[in-house]
Coordinates of C-alpha atoms in Angstrom, one line a residue:
X1472 CA 0.0 0.0 0.0
X1473 CA 1.4 3.4 -1.0
X1474 CA 1.7 6.3 1.4
X1475 CA 2.5 9.9 0.8
X1476 CA 4.9 12.0 3.0
X1477 CA 3.2 15.4 3.8
X1478 CA 4.9 18.3 2.0
X1479 CA 5.7 20.1 5.3
X1480 CA 7.5 17.0 6.6
X1481 CA 9.6 16.7 3.5
X1482 CA 10.4 20.4 3.7
X1483 CA 11.6 20.0 7.3
X1484 CA 13.8 17.0 6.3
X1485 CA 15.4 18.9 3.5
X1486 CA 14.3 22.4 2.6
X1487 CA 15.2 23.2 -0.9
X1488 CA 16.1 26.8 0.1
X1489 CA 18.7 25.5 2.5
X1490 CA 20.3 22.7 0.5
X1491 CA 24.0 23.3 0.1
X1492 CA 25.5 22.5 -3.3
X1493 CA 27.2 19.3 -2.0
X1494 CA 23.9 18.1 -0.6
X1495 CA 21.9 18.4 -3.8
X1496 CA 21.0 15.1 -5.3
X1497 CA 22.3 13.9 -8.6
X1498 CA 19.4 12.9 -10.9
X1499 CA 19.5 10.2 -13.5
X1500 CA 16.9 9.5 -16.1
X1501 CA 17.0 6.2 -18.0
X1502 CA 14.3 6.3 -20.7
X1503 CA 13.3 3.3 -22.9
X1504 CA 11.5 3.7 -26.2
X1505 CA 8.1 2.2 -27.1
X1506 CA 7.2 0.1 -24.1
X1507 CA 4.3 -0.3 -21.8
X1508 CA 4.8 -1.6 -18.3
X1509 CA 5.6 -5.1 -19.7
X1510 CA 8.2 -5.8 -17.0
X1511 CA 8.3 -8.6 -14.4
X1512 CA 7.9 -6.1 -11.6
X1513 CA 4.6 -5.1 -13.0
X1514 CA 3.3 -8.7 -12.8
X1515 CA 4.1 -9.7 -16.4
X1516 CA 5.1 -13.4 -16.0
X1517 CA 6.2 -13.5 -19.7
X1518 CA 8.8 -10.7 -19.1
X1519 CA 12.5 -11.2 -18.4
X1520 CA 13.7 -8.0 -16.8
X1521 CA 15.9 -8.8 -13.8
X1522 CA 17.7 -5.4 -13.7
X1523 CA 14.5 -3.4 -13.7
X1524 CA 12.7 -5.8 -11.4
X1525 CA 15.6 -5.3 -8.9
X1526 CA 15.4 -1.5 -9.3
X1527 CA 11.7 -1.7 -8.4
X1528 CA 12.5 -3.5 -5.2
X1529 CA 14.9 -0.6 -4.3
X1530 CA 12.5 2.1 -5.4
X1531 CA 8.9 3.1 -5.9
X1532 CA 6.9 1.6 -8.8
X1533 CA 4.2 3.8 -10.2
X1534 CA 1.2 2.2 -11.7
X1535 CA -0.5 5.2 -13.2
X1536 CA 2.1 7.0 -15.3
X1537 CA 1.1 8.3 -18.7
X1538 CA 2.5 10.1 -21.7
X1539 CA 0.9 13.0 -23.4
X1540 CA 0.4 11.1 -26.6
X1541 CA 1.3 7.8 -28.2
X1542 CA 4.4 8.9 -30.0
X1543 CA 7.8 10.2 -29.0
X1544 CA 8.4 13.7 -30.4
X1545 CA 5.5 15.6 -28.8
X1546 CA 6.1 13.6 -25.6
X1547 CA 9.7 14.7 -25.5
X1548 CA 8.7 18.3 -26.1
X1549 CA 6.5 18.1 -23.1
X1550 CA 9.1 16.3 -20.9
X1551 CA 11.8 18.9 -21.6
X1552 CA 9.7 22.0 -21.2
X1553 CA 6.9 21.0 -18.7
X1554 CA 4.4 22.5 -21.2
X1555 CA 1.7 20.7 -23.2
X1556 CA 2.7 20.3 -26.9
X1557 CA -0.8 21.6 -27.8
X1558 CA 0.0 24.9 -26.1
X1559 CA 3.6 25.1 -27.4
X1560 CA 2.7 24.2 -31.0
X1561 CA 4.7 21.0 -31.0
X1562 CA 1.7 18.7 -31.0
X1563 CA 1.9 17.3 -34.5
X1564 CA 4.2 14.4 -35.1
X1565 CA 7.3 15.8 -36.9
X1566 CA 6.5 19.5 -36.9
X1567 CA 8.7 22.4 -36.1
X1568 CA 7.9 25.1 -33.6
X1569 CA 10.0 27.8 -31.8
X1570 CA 10.3 28.5 -28.1
X1571 CA 9.3 31.9 -26.9
X1572 CA 11.8 33.8 -24.7
X1573 CA 9.7 33.0 -21.7
X1574 CA 10.0 29.2 -22.1
X1575 CA 13.2 27.3 -21.4
X1576 CA 14.1 23.7 -21.4
X1577 CA 14.1 22.8 -17.7
X1578 CA 17.7 21.6 -18.0
X1579 CA 18.6 25.3 -18.5
X1580 CA 17.2 26.1 -15.1
X1581 CA 19.2 23.3 -13.6
X1582 CA 22.4 24.5 -15.3
X1583 CA 21.7 28.0 -14.0
X1584 CA 21.6 26.5 -10.5
X1585 CA 25.0 24.8 -11.0
X1586 CA 24.0 21.3 -12.3
X1587 CA 25.9 19.6 -15.1
X1588 CA 23.3 18.4 -17.6
X1589 CA 23.9 15.7 -20.2
X1590 CA 21.7 14.0 -22.8
X1591 CA 22.8 10.8 -24.4
X1592 CA 21.7 11.3 -27.0
X1593 CA 18.2 11.8 -28.5
X1594 CA 16.5 15.2 -28.4
X1595 CA 13.6 15.0 -31.0
X1596 CA 11.6 17.8 -29.3
X1597 CA 9.8 19.2 -32.4
X1598 CA 11.9 22.3 -31.9
X1599 CA 15.6 23.0 -32.2
X1600 CA 17.1 22.5 -28.8
X1601 CA 18.8 25.6 -27.5
X1602 CA 22.6 25.3 -27.2
X1603 CA 22.1 26.3 -23.5
X1604 CA 19.9 23.2 -22.9
X1605 CA 22.8 20.8 -22.3
X1606 CA 26.4 20.8 -21.3
X1607 CA 26.7 17.7 -23.5
X1608 CA 24.2 16.2 -25.9
X1609 CA 25.7 13.4 -27.9
X1610 CA 26.2 9.6 -27.8
X1611 CA 29.2 10.3 -25.6
X1612 CA 27.5 12.6 -23.1
X1613 CA 28.1 11.4 -19.6
X1614 CA 28.1 12.7 -16.0
X1615 CA 31.8 11.8 -15.9
X1616 CA 32.7 15.0 -17.7
X1617 CA 31.5 17.3 -14.9
X1618 CA 33.6 19.2 -12.5
X1619 CA 34.5 17.5 -9.2
X1620 CA 31.6 17.5 -6.7
X1621 CA 29.3 19.1 -9.3
X1622 CA 25.7 17.8 -9.1
X1623 CA 24.5 16.3 -12.4
X1624 CA 21.3 15.7 -14.3
X1625 CA 21.9 13.0 -16.9
X1626 CA 19.6 11.4 -19.4
X1627 CA 20.3 8.1 -21.2
X1628 CA 17.9 7.1 -23.9
X1629 CA 17.8 3.4 -24.7
X1630 CA 16.6 2.9 -28.3
X1631 CA 17.1 -0.9 -28.7
X1632 CA 13.4 -1.5 -28.0
X1633 CA 12.1 1.1 -30.5
X1634 CA 9.3 -0.2 -32.8
X1635 CA 11.7 -0.2 -35.8
X1636 CA 13.9 -2.8 -34.2
X1637 CA 11.0 -5.3 -34.0
X1638 CA 10.9 -5.6 -37.8
X1639 CA 14.7 -5.6 -38.4
X1640 CA 16.4 -8.3 -40.3
X1641 CA 17.2 -11.5 -38.5
X1642 CA 20.9 -10.6 -38.4
X1643 CA 20.2 -7.1 -37.0
X1644 CA 17.8 -8.5 -34.4
X1645 CA 20.3 -11.2 -33.4
X1646 CA 22.9 -8.5 -32.8
X1647 CA 20.5 -6.4 -30.7
X1648 CA 19.7 -9.4 -28.5
X1649 CA 23.1 -11.1 -28.5
X1650 CA 23.3 -10.9 -24.6
X1651 CA 20.1 -12.8 -24.0
X1652 CA 20.5 -16.2 -22.5
X1653 CA 18.4 -19.1 -24.0
X1654 CA 16.0 -19.0 -21.1
X1655 CA 15.5 -15.2 -21.6
X1656 CA 14.2 -15.6 -25.1
X1657 CA 10.5 -15.4 -25.5
X1658 CA 8.7 -18.3 -27.2
X1659 CA 6.1 -16.9 -29.6
X1660 CA 3.8 -19.8 -28.7
X1661 CA 3.4 -18.4 -25.2
X1662 CA 3.1 -14.7 -25.9
X1663 CA 0.1 -13.0 -24.5
X1664 CA -1.8 -11.2 -27.3
X1665 CA -4.1 -8.2 -26.9
X1666 CA -7.7 -9.0 -28.0
X1667 CA -7.6 -6.5 -30.9
X1668 CA -4.8 -8.4 -32.7
X1669 CA -5.4 -11.5 -34.7
X1670 CA -3.6 -14.7 -33.6
X1671 CA -1.2 -15.3 -36.4
X1672 CA 2.4 -16.4 -36.6
X1673 CA 3.4 -12.9 -37.7
X1674 CA 1.7 -11.2 -34.8
X1675 CA 3.1 -13.7 -32.3
X1676 CA 6.6 -13.3 -33.7
X1677 CA 6.4 -9.5 -33.5
X1678 CA 5.2 -9.5 -29.9
X1679 CA 7.8 -12.0 -28.9
X1680 CA 10.5 -9.8 -30.4
X1681 CA 9.0 -6.8 -28.6
X1682 CA 9.6 -8.7 -25.3
X1683 CA 13.1 -9.9 -26.4
X1684 CA 14.1 -6.3 -27.1
X1685 CA 12.8 -5.2 -23.7
X1686 CA 15.1 -7.8 -22.2
X1687 CA 18.0 -6.4 -24.3
X1688 CA 17.1 -2.9 -23.0
X1689 CA 17.1 -4.3 -19.4
X1690 CA 20.8 -5.2 -19.9
X1691 CA 21.5 -1.7 -21.2
X1692 CA 19.8 -0.1 -18.2
X1693 CA 21.9 -2.4 -16.0
X1694 CA 25.1 -1.0 -17.7
X1695 CA 24.1 2.6 -16.8
X1696 CA 23.3 1.6 -13.2
X1697 CA 26.5 -0.3 -12.9
X1698 CA 28.5 2.8 -14.0
X1699 CA 26.8 4.7 -11.3
X1700 CA 27.9 2.1 -8.7
X1701 CA 31.4 2.0 -10.1
X1702 CA 31.7 5.7 -9.7
X1703 CA 30.5 5.6 -6.1
X1704 CA 27.5 7.7 -6.9
X1705 CA 24.5 5.4 -6.3
X1706 CA 24.0 6.7 -2.7
X1707 CA 23.8 10.3 -4.0
X1708 CA 21.6 9.8 -7.0
X1709 CA 17.8 9.7 -7.5
X1710 CA 17.2 7.4 -10.4
X1711 CA 14.1 7.5 -12.8
X1712 CA 13.3 4.8 -15.2
X1713 CA 10.4 5.3 -17.6
X1714 CA 9.2 4.7 -21.2
X1715 CA 8.8 7.5 -23.7
X1716 CA 5.4 6.2 -25.0
X1717 CA 3.4 3.0 -25.1
X1718 CA 4.2 -0.3 -26.9
X1719 CA 5.7 0.0 -30.4
X1720 CA 3.1 -2.2 -32.0
X1721 CA 0.3 -1.3 -34.5
X1722 CA -2.9 -0.1 -32.7
X1723 CA -0.7 0.8 -29.6
X1724 CA 2.0 3.3 -30.5
X1725 CA 0.7 6.5 -32.2
X1726 CA -2.7 5.9 -30.5
X1727 CA -4.1 7.2 -27.3
X1728 CA -5.7 4.2 -25.8
X1729 CA -4.1 2.5 -22.8
X1730 CA -1.4 0.7 -24.8
X1731 CA -0.2 4.0 -26.4
X1732 CA -0.1 6.1 -23.2
X1733 CA 0.6 3.9 -20.3
X1734 CA 4.3 3.7 -19.4
X1735 CA 6.4 2.1 -16.6
X1736 CA 7.9 4.5 -14.1
X1737 CA 10.3 3.5 -11.3
X1738 CA 12.0 6.0 -9.0
X1739 CA 14.8 4.9 -6.7
X1740 CA 15.8 7.2 -3.7
X1741 CA 19.0 6.7 -1.8
X1742 CA 18.7 6.6 1.9
X1743 CA 19.6 10.3 2.4
X1744 CA 16.7 11.4 0.3
X1745 CA 14.2 8.7 1.4
X1746 CA 12.0 11.4 3.1
X1747 CA 10.9 12.5 -0.4
X1748 CA 9.7 9.1 -1.4
X1749 CA 6.0 8.3 -1.3
X1750 CA 6.7 5.0 0.3
X1751 CA 9.3 2.5 1.5
X1752 CA 11.6 0.9 -1.0
X1753 CA 9.8 -1.8 -3.0
X1754 CA 6.4 -0.1 -2.5
X1755 CA 3.8 0.8 -5.2
X1756 CA 2.2 4.2 -5.8
X1757 CA -1.0 4.5 -7.7
X1758 CA -0.8 8.3 -8.0
X1759 CA -1.7 9.7 -11.4
X1760 CA 1.4 11.0 -13.1
X1761 CA 1.7 12.8 -16.4
X1762 CA 4.8 13.6 -18.5
X1763 CA 3.9 17.3 -18.0
X1764 CA 4.8 16.8 -14.3
X1765 CA 8.3 15.5 -14.8
X1766 CA 10.0 18.9 -15.3
X1767 CA 8.6 20.5 -12.1
X1768 CA 9.4 17.3 -10.2
X1769 CA 13.1 17.3 -11.1
X1770 CA 13.3 21.1 -10.3
X1771 CA 11.6 20.4 -6.9
X1772 CA 14.1 17.6 -6.1
X1773 CA 17.1 19.8 -7.2
X1774 CA 15.9 22.7 -5.0
X1775 CA 15.4 25.0 -8.1
X1776 CA 12.6 27.5 -8.4
X1777 CA 9.7 26.1 -10.5
X1778 CA 8.8 28.7 -13.3
X1779 CA 5.2 29.8 -13.2
X1780 CA 4.5 28.9 -16.9
X1781 CA 5.0 25.1 -16.3
X1782 CA 1.6 23.4 -16.7
X1783 CA 2.4 20.3 -14.6
X1784 CA 2.9 19.9 -10.9
X1785 CA 5.8 18.3 -9.0
X1786 CA 4.9 14.8 -7.6
X1787 CA 8.1 14.5 -5.5
X1788 CA 10.4 16.7 -3.5
X1789 CA 9.7 19.6 -1.1
X1790 CA 7.4 21.3 -3.6
X1791 CA 5.3 18.2 -4.4
X1792 CA 1.6 19.2 -5.1
X1793 CA -1.5 17.3 -4.1
X1794 CA -2.2 14.2 -6.3
X1795 CA -4.0 14.8 -9.6
X1796 CA -7.6 13.8 -10.3
X1797 CA -7.0 13.7 -14.1
X1798 CA -4.3 13.3 -16.7
X1799 CA -4.8 14.4 -20.3
X1800 CA -3.6 13.3 -23.7
X1801 CA -3.7 14.5 -27.3
X1802 CA -3.4 13.1 -30.8
X1803 CA -2.9 15.4 -33.8
X1804 CA -1.4 14.8 -37.2
X1805 CA 0.4 11.5 -37.0
X1806 CA 3.0 11.2 -39.7
X1807 CA 1.3 11.8 -43.0
X1808 CA -2.3 11.5 -41.7
X1809 CA -4.5 14.2 -40.1
X1810 CA -6.5 13.7 -36.9
X1811 CA -7.5 15.7 -33.8
X1812 CA -8.2 13.8 -30.6
X1813 CA -8.3 14.9 -26.9
X1814 CA -8.3 12.6 -23.9
X1815 CA -9.2 12.9 -20.2
X1816 CA -8.4 10.0 -17.8
X1817 CA -8.9 9.4 -14.1
X1818 CA -7.9 6.2 -12.3
X1819 CA -11.1 4.4 -13.3
X1820 CA -12.2 5.8 -16.7
X1821 CA -10.8 7.2 -19.9
X1822 CA -12.7 9.6 -22.1
X1823 CA -11.8 10.2 -25.8
X1824 CA -13.1 13.1 -27.9
X1825 CA -12.6 12.6 -31.6
X1826 CA -12.8 15.9 -33.5
X1827 CA -12.4 14.2 -36.9
X1828 CA -14.7 11.1 -36.4
X1829 CA -15.0 10.6 -40.2
X1830 CA -11.3 9.6 -40.3
X1831 CA -10.7 5.9 -39.6
X1832 CA -8.6 4.7 -36.7
X1833 CA -6.6 2.7 -39.3
X1834 CA -5.5 5.5 -41.6
X1835 CA -2.5 4.2 -43.7
X1836 CA 0.8 5.5 -42.3
X1837 CA 3.7 4.1 -44.3
X1838 CA 6.1 3.6 -41.4
X1839 CA 3.6 1.5 -39.4
X1840 CA 2.6 -0.5 -42.5
X1841 CA 6.2 -2.0 -42.6
X1842 CA 5.4 -4.0 -39.5
X1843 CA 4.5 -7.7 -40.2
X1844 CA 1.7 -7.4 -37.7
X1845 CA 0.2 -4.5 -39.6
X1846 CA 0.5 -6.2 -42.9
X1847 CA -1.3 -9.3 -41.8
X1848 CA -3.9 -7.4 -39.7
X1849 CA -4.9 -5.2 -42.7
X1850 CA -4.9 -8.1 -45.1
X1851 CA -7.2 -10.1 -42.9
X1852 CA -9.5 -7.0 -42.5
X1853 CA -9.8 -6.7 -46.2
X1854 CA -10.5 -10.4 -46.5
X1855 CA -13.2 -10.3 -43.8
X1856 CA -11.3 -12.7 -41.6
X1857 CA -11.3 -10.7 -38.3
X1858 CA -13.7 -11.0 -35.4
X1859 CA -15.6 -8.0 -34.2
X1860 CA -13.0 -6.7 -31.8
X1861 CA -10.1 -7.2 -34.2
X1862 CA -12.1 -5.6 -37.1
X1863 CA -13.1 -2.5 -35.0
X1864 CA -9.8 -0.7 -35.9
X1865 CA -10.7 -0.8 -39.6
X1866 CA -14.1 0.8 -39.4
X1867 CA -14.4 3.6 -41.9
X1868 CA -15.1 6.1 -39.2
X1869 CA -15.0 6.4 -35.4
X1870 CA -17.4 7.6 -32.7
X1871 CA -17.4 11.2 -31.6
X1872 CA -16.9 10.1 -28.0
X1873 CA -15.3 7.0 -26.4
X1874 CA -15.5 6.0 -22.8
X1875 CA -13.6 3.1 -21.3
X1876 CA -13.5 1.4 -17.9
X1877 CA -9.8 1.1 -17.3
X1878 CA -10.2 -1.7 -14.7
X1879 CA -12.7 -3.9 -16.6
X1880 CA -11.4 -3.1 -20.0
X1881 CA -7.6 -2.3 -20.0
X1882 CA -7.3 -2.8 -23.8
X1883 CA -10.0 -0.2 -24.4
X1884 CA -12.2 -2.2 -26.8
X1885 CA -15.6 -1.8 -25.3
X1886 CA -16.9 1.8 -25.7
X1887 CA -19.3 2.8 -22.9
X1888 CA -20.2 6.2 -24.3
X1889 CA -23.7 5.1 -25.3
X1890 CA -24.4 3.1 -22.1
X1891 CA -27.0 4.9 -20.0
X1892 CA -25.4 3.5 -16.8
X1893 CA -22.4 5.7 -17.5
X1894 CA -24.1 8.9 -18.5
X1895 CA -23.0 10.8 -15.5
X1896 CA -19.4 9.8 -16.0
X1897 CA -19.5 10.7 -19.7
X1898 CA -20.9 14.1 -18.9
X1899 CA -18.3 14.8 -16.2
X1900 CA -15.4 13.7 -18.4
X1901 CA -16.8 15.7 -21.4
X1902 CA -16.9 18.9 -19.3
X1903 CA -13.3 18.2 -18.1
X1904 CA -12.1 17.7 -21.6
X1905 CA -13.6 21.0 -22.7
X1906 CA -12.1 22.8 -19.7
X1907 CA -8.7 21.3 -20.5
X1908 CA -8.8 22.6 -24.0
X1909 CA -9.8 26.1 -22.9
X1910 CA -7.5 26.5 -19.9
X1911 CA -4.4 25.2 -21.7
X1912 CA -5.1 27.5 -24.8
X1913 CA -5.1 24.4 -27.0
X1914 CA -3.9 25.0 -30.5
X1915 CA -5.3 21.7 -31.9
X1916 CA -8.5 23.2 -33.3
X1917 CA -6.4 25.5 -35.6
X1918 CA -5.6 23.6 -38.7
X1919 CA -1.9 23.3 -39.4
X1920 CA -1.9 25.7 -42.3
X1921 CA -3.3 28.4 -40.0
X1922 CA -0.6 27.6 -37.4
X1923 CA 2.0 28.2 -40.1
X1924 CA 0.3 31.5 -41.2
X1925 CA -0.3 32.9 -37.7
X1926 CA 3.1 31.9 -36.4
X1927 CA 5.2 33.5 -39.1
X1928 CA 6.0 36.6 -37.1
X1929 CA 5.6 35.2 -33.5
X1930 CA 5.8 32.0 -31.7
X1931 CA 2.9 29.6 -31.5
X1932 CA 2.9 30.0 -27.7
X1933 CA 1.9 33.6 -28.3
X1934 CA -0.7 32.5 -30.9
X1935 CA -2.2 30.1 -28.4
X1936 CA -2.6 32.8 -25.8
X1937 CA -4.1 35.4 -28.2
X1938 CA -7.9 34.9 -28.2
X1939 CA -8.1 36.7 -31.6
X1940 CA -5.6 34.4 -33.2
X1941 CA -6.8 31.3 -31.3
X1942 CA -10.6 31.9 -30.8
X1943 CA -11.2 28.6 -29.0
X1944 CA -14.9 29.2 -28.0
X1945 CA -15.8 29.8 -31.7
X1946 CA -13.7 26.8 -32.9
X1947 CA -15.2 24.4 -30.3
X1948 CA -18.7 25.5 -31.3
X1949 CA -17.9 25.1 -35.0
X1950 CA -16.3 21.7 -34.4
X1951 CA -19.4 20.6 -32.5
X1952 CA -21.6 21.3 -35.5
X1953 CA -19.1 19.7 -37.9
X1954 CA -19.0 16.5 -35.9
X1955 CA -22.8 16.0 -35.9
X1956 CA -22.7 14.3 -39.3
X1957 CA -26.4 14.9 -39.7
X1958 CA -28.1 16.3 -42.9
X1959 CA -30.0 18.6 -40.6
X1960 CA -26.7 20.4 -39.8
X1961 CA -26.1 21.4 -43.5
X1962 CA -27.7 24.9 -43.1
X1963 CA -25.6 25.6 -40.0
X1964 CA -22.4 24.4 -41.7
X1965 CA -23.2 26.6 -44.8
X1966 CA -23.6 29.6 -42.5
X1967 CA -20.3 28.8 -40.8
X1968 CA -18.7 28.5 -44.3
X1969 CA -19.4 32.2 -44.6
X1970 CA -17.6 33.2 -41.4
X1971 CA -15.0 35.9 -41.3
X1972 CA -12.6 33.6 -39.5
X1973 CA -10.9 31.0 -41.9
X1974 CA -10.3 28.6 -39.0
X1975 CA -14.1 28.5 -38.5
X1976 CA -14.6 28.0 -42.3
X1977 CA -12.1 25.1 -42.0
X1978 CA -14.4 23.3 -39.6
X1979 CA -17.4 24.1 -41.7
X1980 CA -15.8 22.5 -44.7
X1981 CA -14.6 19.6 -42.6
X1982 CA -18.2 19.0 -41.5
X1983 CA -19.5 19.1 -45.0
X1984 CA -16.8 16.7 -46.2
X1985 CA -17.8 14.3 -43.4
X1986 CA -21.4 14.2 -44.5
X1987 CA -20.6 12.5 -47.8
X1988 CA -23.6 12.5 -50.1
X1989 CA -25.7 14.3 -47.5
X1990 CA -23.8 17.5 -48.4
X1991 CA -25.4 17.8 -51.8
X1992 CA -27.7 20.5 -50.5
X1993 CA -24.6 22.7 -50.0
X1994 CA -23.2 22.1 -53.6
X1995 CA -23.4 25.8 -54.6
X1996 CA -21.8 27.0 -51.4
X1997 CA -19.0 24.4 -51.7
X1998 CA -18.3 25.5 -55.3
X1999 CA -17.9 29.0 -54.0
X2000 CA -15.7 27.7 -51.2
X2001 CA -13.3 26.2 -53.7
X2002 CA -12.3 29.9 -54.4
X2003 CA -11.8 30.6 -50.7
X2004 CA -8.7 32.7 -49.8
X2005 CA -7.6 29.9 -47.5
X2006 CA -6.1 26.9 -49.4
X2007 CA -7.1 24.6 -46.6
X2008 CA -10.7 25.5 -46.9
X2009 CA -10.4 25.1 -50.7
X2010 CA -9.1 21.5 -50.5
X2011 CA -11.7 20.5 -47.9
X2012 CA -14.5 22.0 -50.0
X2013 CA -13.1 19.9 -52.9
X2014 CA -13.2 16.8 -50.7
X2015 CA -16.8 17.5 -49.9
X2016 CA -17.7 17.9 -53.6
X2017 CA -15.8 14.7 -54.4
X2018 CA -17.8 12.9 -51.8
X2019 CA -21.0 14.0 -53.4
X2020 CA -19.9 12.7 -56.8
X2021 CA -18.7 16.1 -58.2
X2022 CA -15.2 14.8 -59.2
X2023 CA -15.0 17.1 -62.2
X2024 CA -15.2 20.1 -59.8
X2025 CA -13.0 18.6 -57.1
X2026 CA -10.0 17.3 -59.1
X2027 CA -8.8 20.6 -60.5
X2028 CA -8.8 22.2 -57.0
X2029 CA -6.9 19.2 -55.6
X2030 CA -4.3 19.1 -58.4
X2031 CA -3.8 22.8 -58.1
X2032 CA -3.2 22.4 -54.3
X2033 CA -0.4 19.9 -55.1
X2034 CA 1.7 22.9 -56.2
X2035 CA 1.0 25.0 -53.2
X2036 CA 4.0 26.5 -51.4
X2037 CA 2.8 25.0 -48.1
X2038 CA 3.7 21.3 -47.7
X2039 CA 0.8 21.0 -45.3
X2040 CA -1.6 21.9 -48.1
X2041 CA 0.0 19.4 -50.5
X2042 CA -0.1 16.8 -47.8
X2043 CA -3.8 17.4 -47.2
X2044 CA -4.6 17.2 -50.9
X2045 CA -2.6 13.9 -51.2
X2046 CA -4.7 12.5 -48.3
X2047 CA -7.9 13.4 -50.1
X2048 CA -6.7 12.0 -53.4
X2049 CA -5.7 8.8 -51.6
X2050 CA -9.2 8.5 -50.1
X2051 CA -10.7 8.8 -53.6
X2052 CA -8.7 5.8 -54.8
X2053 CA -8.8 4.9 -58.5
X2054 CA -11.1 7.8 -59.2
X2055 CA -8.1 10.1 -58.6
X2056 CA -6.0 8.6 -61.5
X2057 CA -6.4 11.7 -63.6
X2058 CA -4.3 13.5 -60.9
X2059 CA -1.3 11.0 -61.1
X2060 CA 0.9 13.3 -63.1
X2061 CA 0.3 16.2 -60.6
X2062 CA 0.9 13.8 -57.7
X2063 CA 4.3 12.8 -59.0
X2064 CA 5.3 16.5 -59.1
X2065 CA 4.0 17.3 -55.6
X2066 CA 7.2 16.7 -53.8
X2067 CA 9.5 19.7 -53.7
X2068 CA 13.2 19.7 -53.3
X2069 CA 13.2 21.3 -49.9
X2070 CA 13.9 19.8 -46.5
X2071 CA 11.4 19.6 -43.7
X2072 CA 9.4 17.0 -41.7
X2073 CA 6.1 17.7 -43.6
X2074 CA 8.0 17.7 -46.9
X2075 CA 9.3 14.3 -46.0
X2076 CA 5.7 13.0 -45.6
X2077 CA 4.7 14.5 -48.9
X2078 CA 7.6 12.7 -50.4
X2079 CA 6.5 9.4 -48.9
X2080 CA 3.0 9.8 -50.3
X2081 CA 4.3 10.7 -53.7
X2082 CA 6.2 7.5 -53.7
X2083 CA 3.4 5.1 -52.7
X2084 CA 0.2 6.7 -54.1
X2085 CA 0.8 6.0 -57.8
X2086 CA 1.2 2.3 -57.0
X2087 CA -2.1 2.3 -55.2
X2088 CA -3.8 3.9 -58.1
X2089 CA -2.3 1.6 -60.8
X2090 CA -4.9 -0.4 -62.8
X2091 CA -5.4 -4.0 -61.6

């Protein structure tokens, strides 16, 4: 049973204001890529993780630690700044934002207080890390380079368990797992499968490899901990071990269900800092913890002032706050596919609000499609060989709201949003989700083109906090109408299509595109909208026209968009043409010319789609 030391008691034991330099703890982060709490210490009998199991006996094991999203870059942005990506403008996977002067990487605050800060070696923050963020940031970065007696904060990122390593060649996989003993290798025949994956040899092999790579990572974590012991620093160092997002498997990573957000977190306190621990060594803490809380927590432990702009709260140290009631999550553009999802979770329930419910859960992302599990899963879906739970992922659309009982349904496959027994829970979580969007100045309801446009002369942090540039109340109201997907909403959407705010017109066009043939009543207004000053409104109006059968009106707009200066507009047009399938063959020549010879994350995704779309459109 977990217990929590009162803040005043911890402060008496070791007041941050009175901590001398030589008394400040060293702090070590060991992060592992793409894993859920699939460790022996979390009760997984299939796991082989002796090092981390031992660390858990020496520290506190957290059972409710969650990322902000199901993928690394936005999560890392949040970890290093203590700010939600959706407020900073780093919420899309592989986007680029800029930090305002008021926002620092929290390692800069540590350095200002005399800490030696190292990162080995991944940054991947969706913004260029300031040179002042780290004393060292490379694959050679190490606390050993600091001055004598200087306190350190060191990060070691273990990548051997990244999703890409699951599908490596046999030779590469053998190299990654060379240290495993025969009894540490995982037999695919015994692998526990989630109910949403089909039981095939490919799926079993991928999940077994996932577990083998966690064991390989366990060895690497042991190497770092051994170096700490060898240097005589273990008794002076608070150690964090955690994952950077959920499991690196299809339907897990990149998504915001439990398997995409839930991460292991173990924190070990030396005896001299045990007063800050929420329990005795080997105990379990069920406190809700979010990645947005990590920055203020480290600053609290280091005795450094916590900046007022941080959106999380310390969960350890003399400035530890009261436990959370909720954690929050987001999902926005994921690689080459567009989406907008917001999540609220308490210990018992998770609520999901889909702002683009007409987009499938299973949108094709080329990186994920390389996984053998994804290939066989999609092939079986197309052949009608999946059961109801396995086929759910491939539905052409998704509900506006999802509600899951985390205890009864940890895999989040039974949506309770329509169950009258849970109406009160649904309404409470819905209100909390709206409040989260408003109070964090969420940028997610501004389409990415508008983010580019409004952020040309200032940072997106500034855009977020400007109610004229980010009119959230209006955007939420427009999205609510757009998400109804009811023919009766056509007049309201047409009215919104005439709004003075292009971000509102974006949601109007989105709603009409989502209606399919039901949008026929708005044909004249959609034709006018294909001349809108906003290219994003133009392409979505073209999508709506195409969905009503007006291809001759839609294709010229979409092919023209393929030459737009904005990679986001070209990417959106490619998405729509992909959705049209063979009907988009007349646009093949324009598709092949859509990739421009410039560098950038979104440009890279345009290039990917330009490579694979022509093959998808080829005559059978």
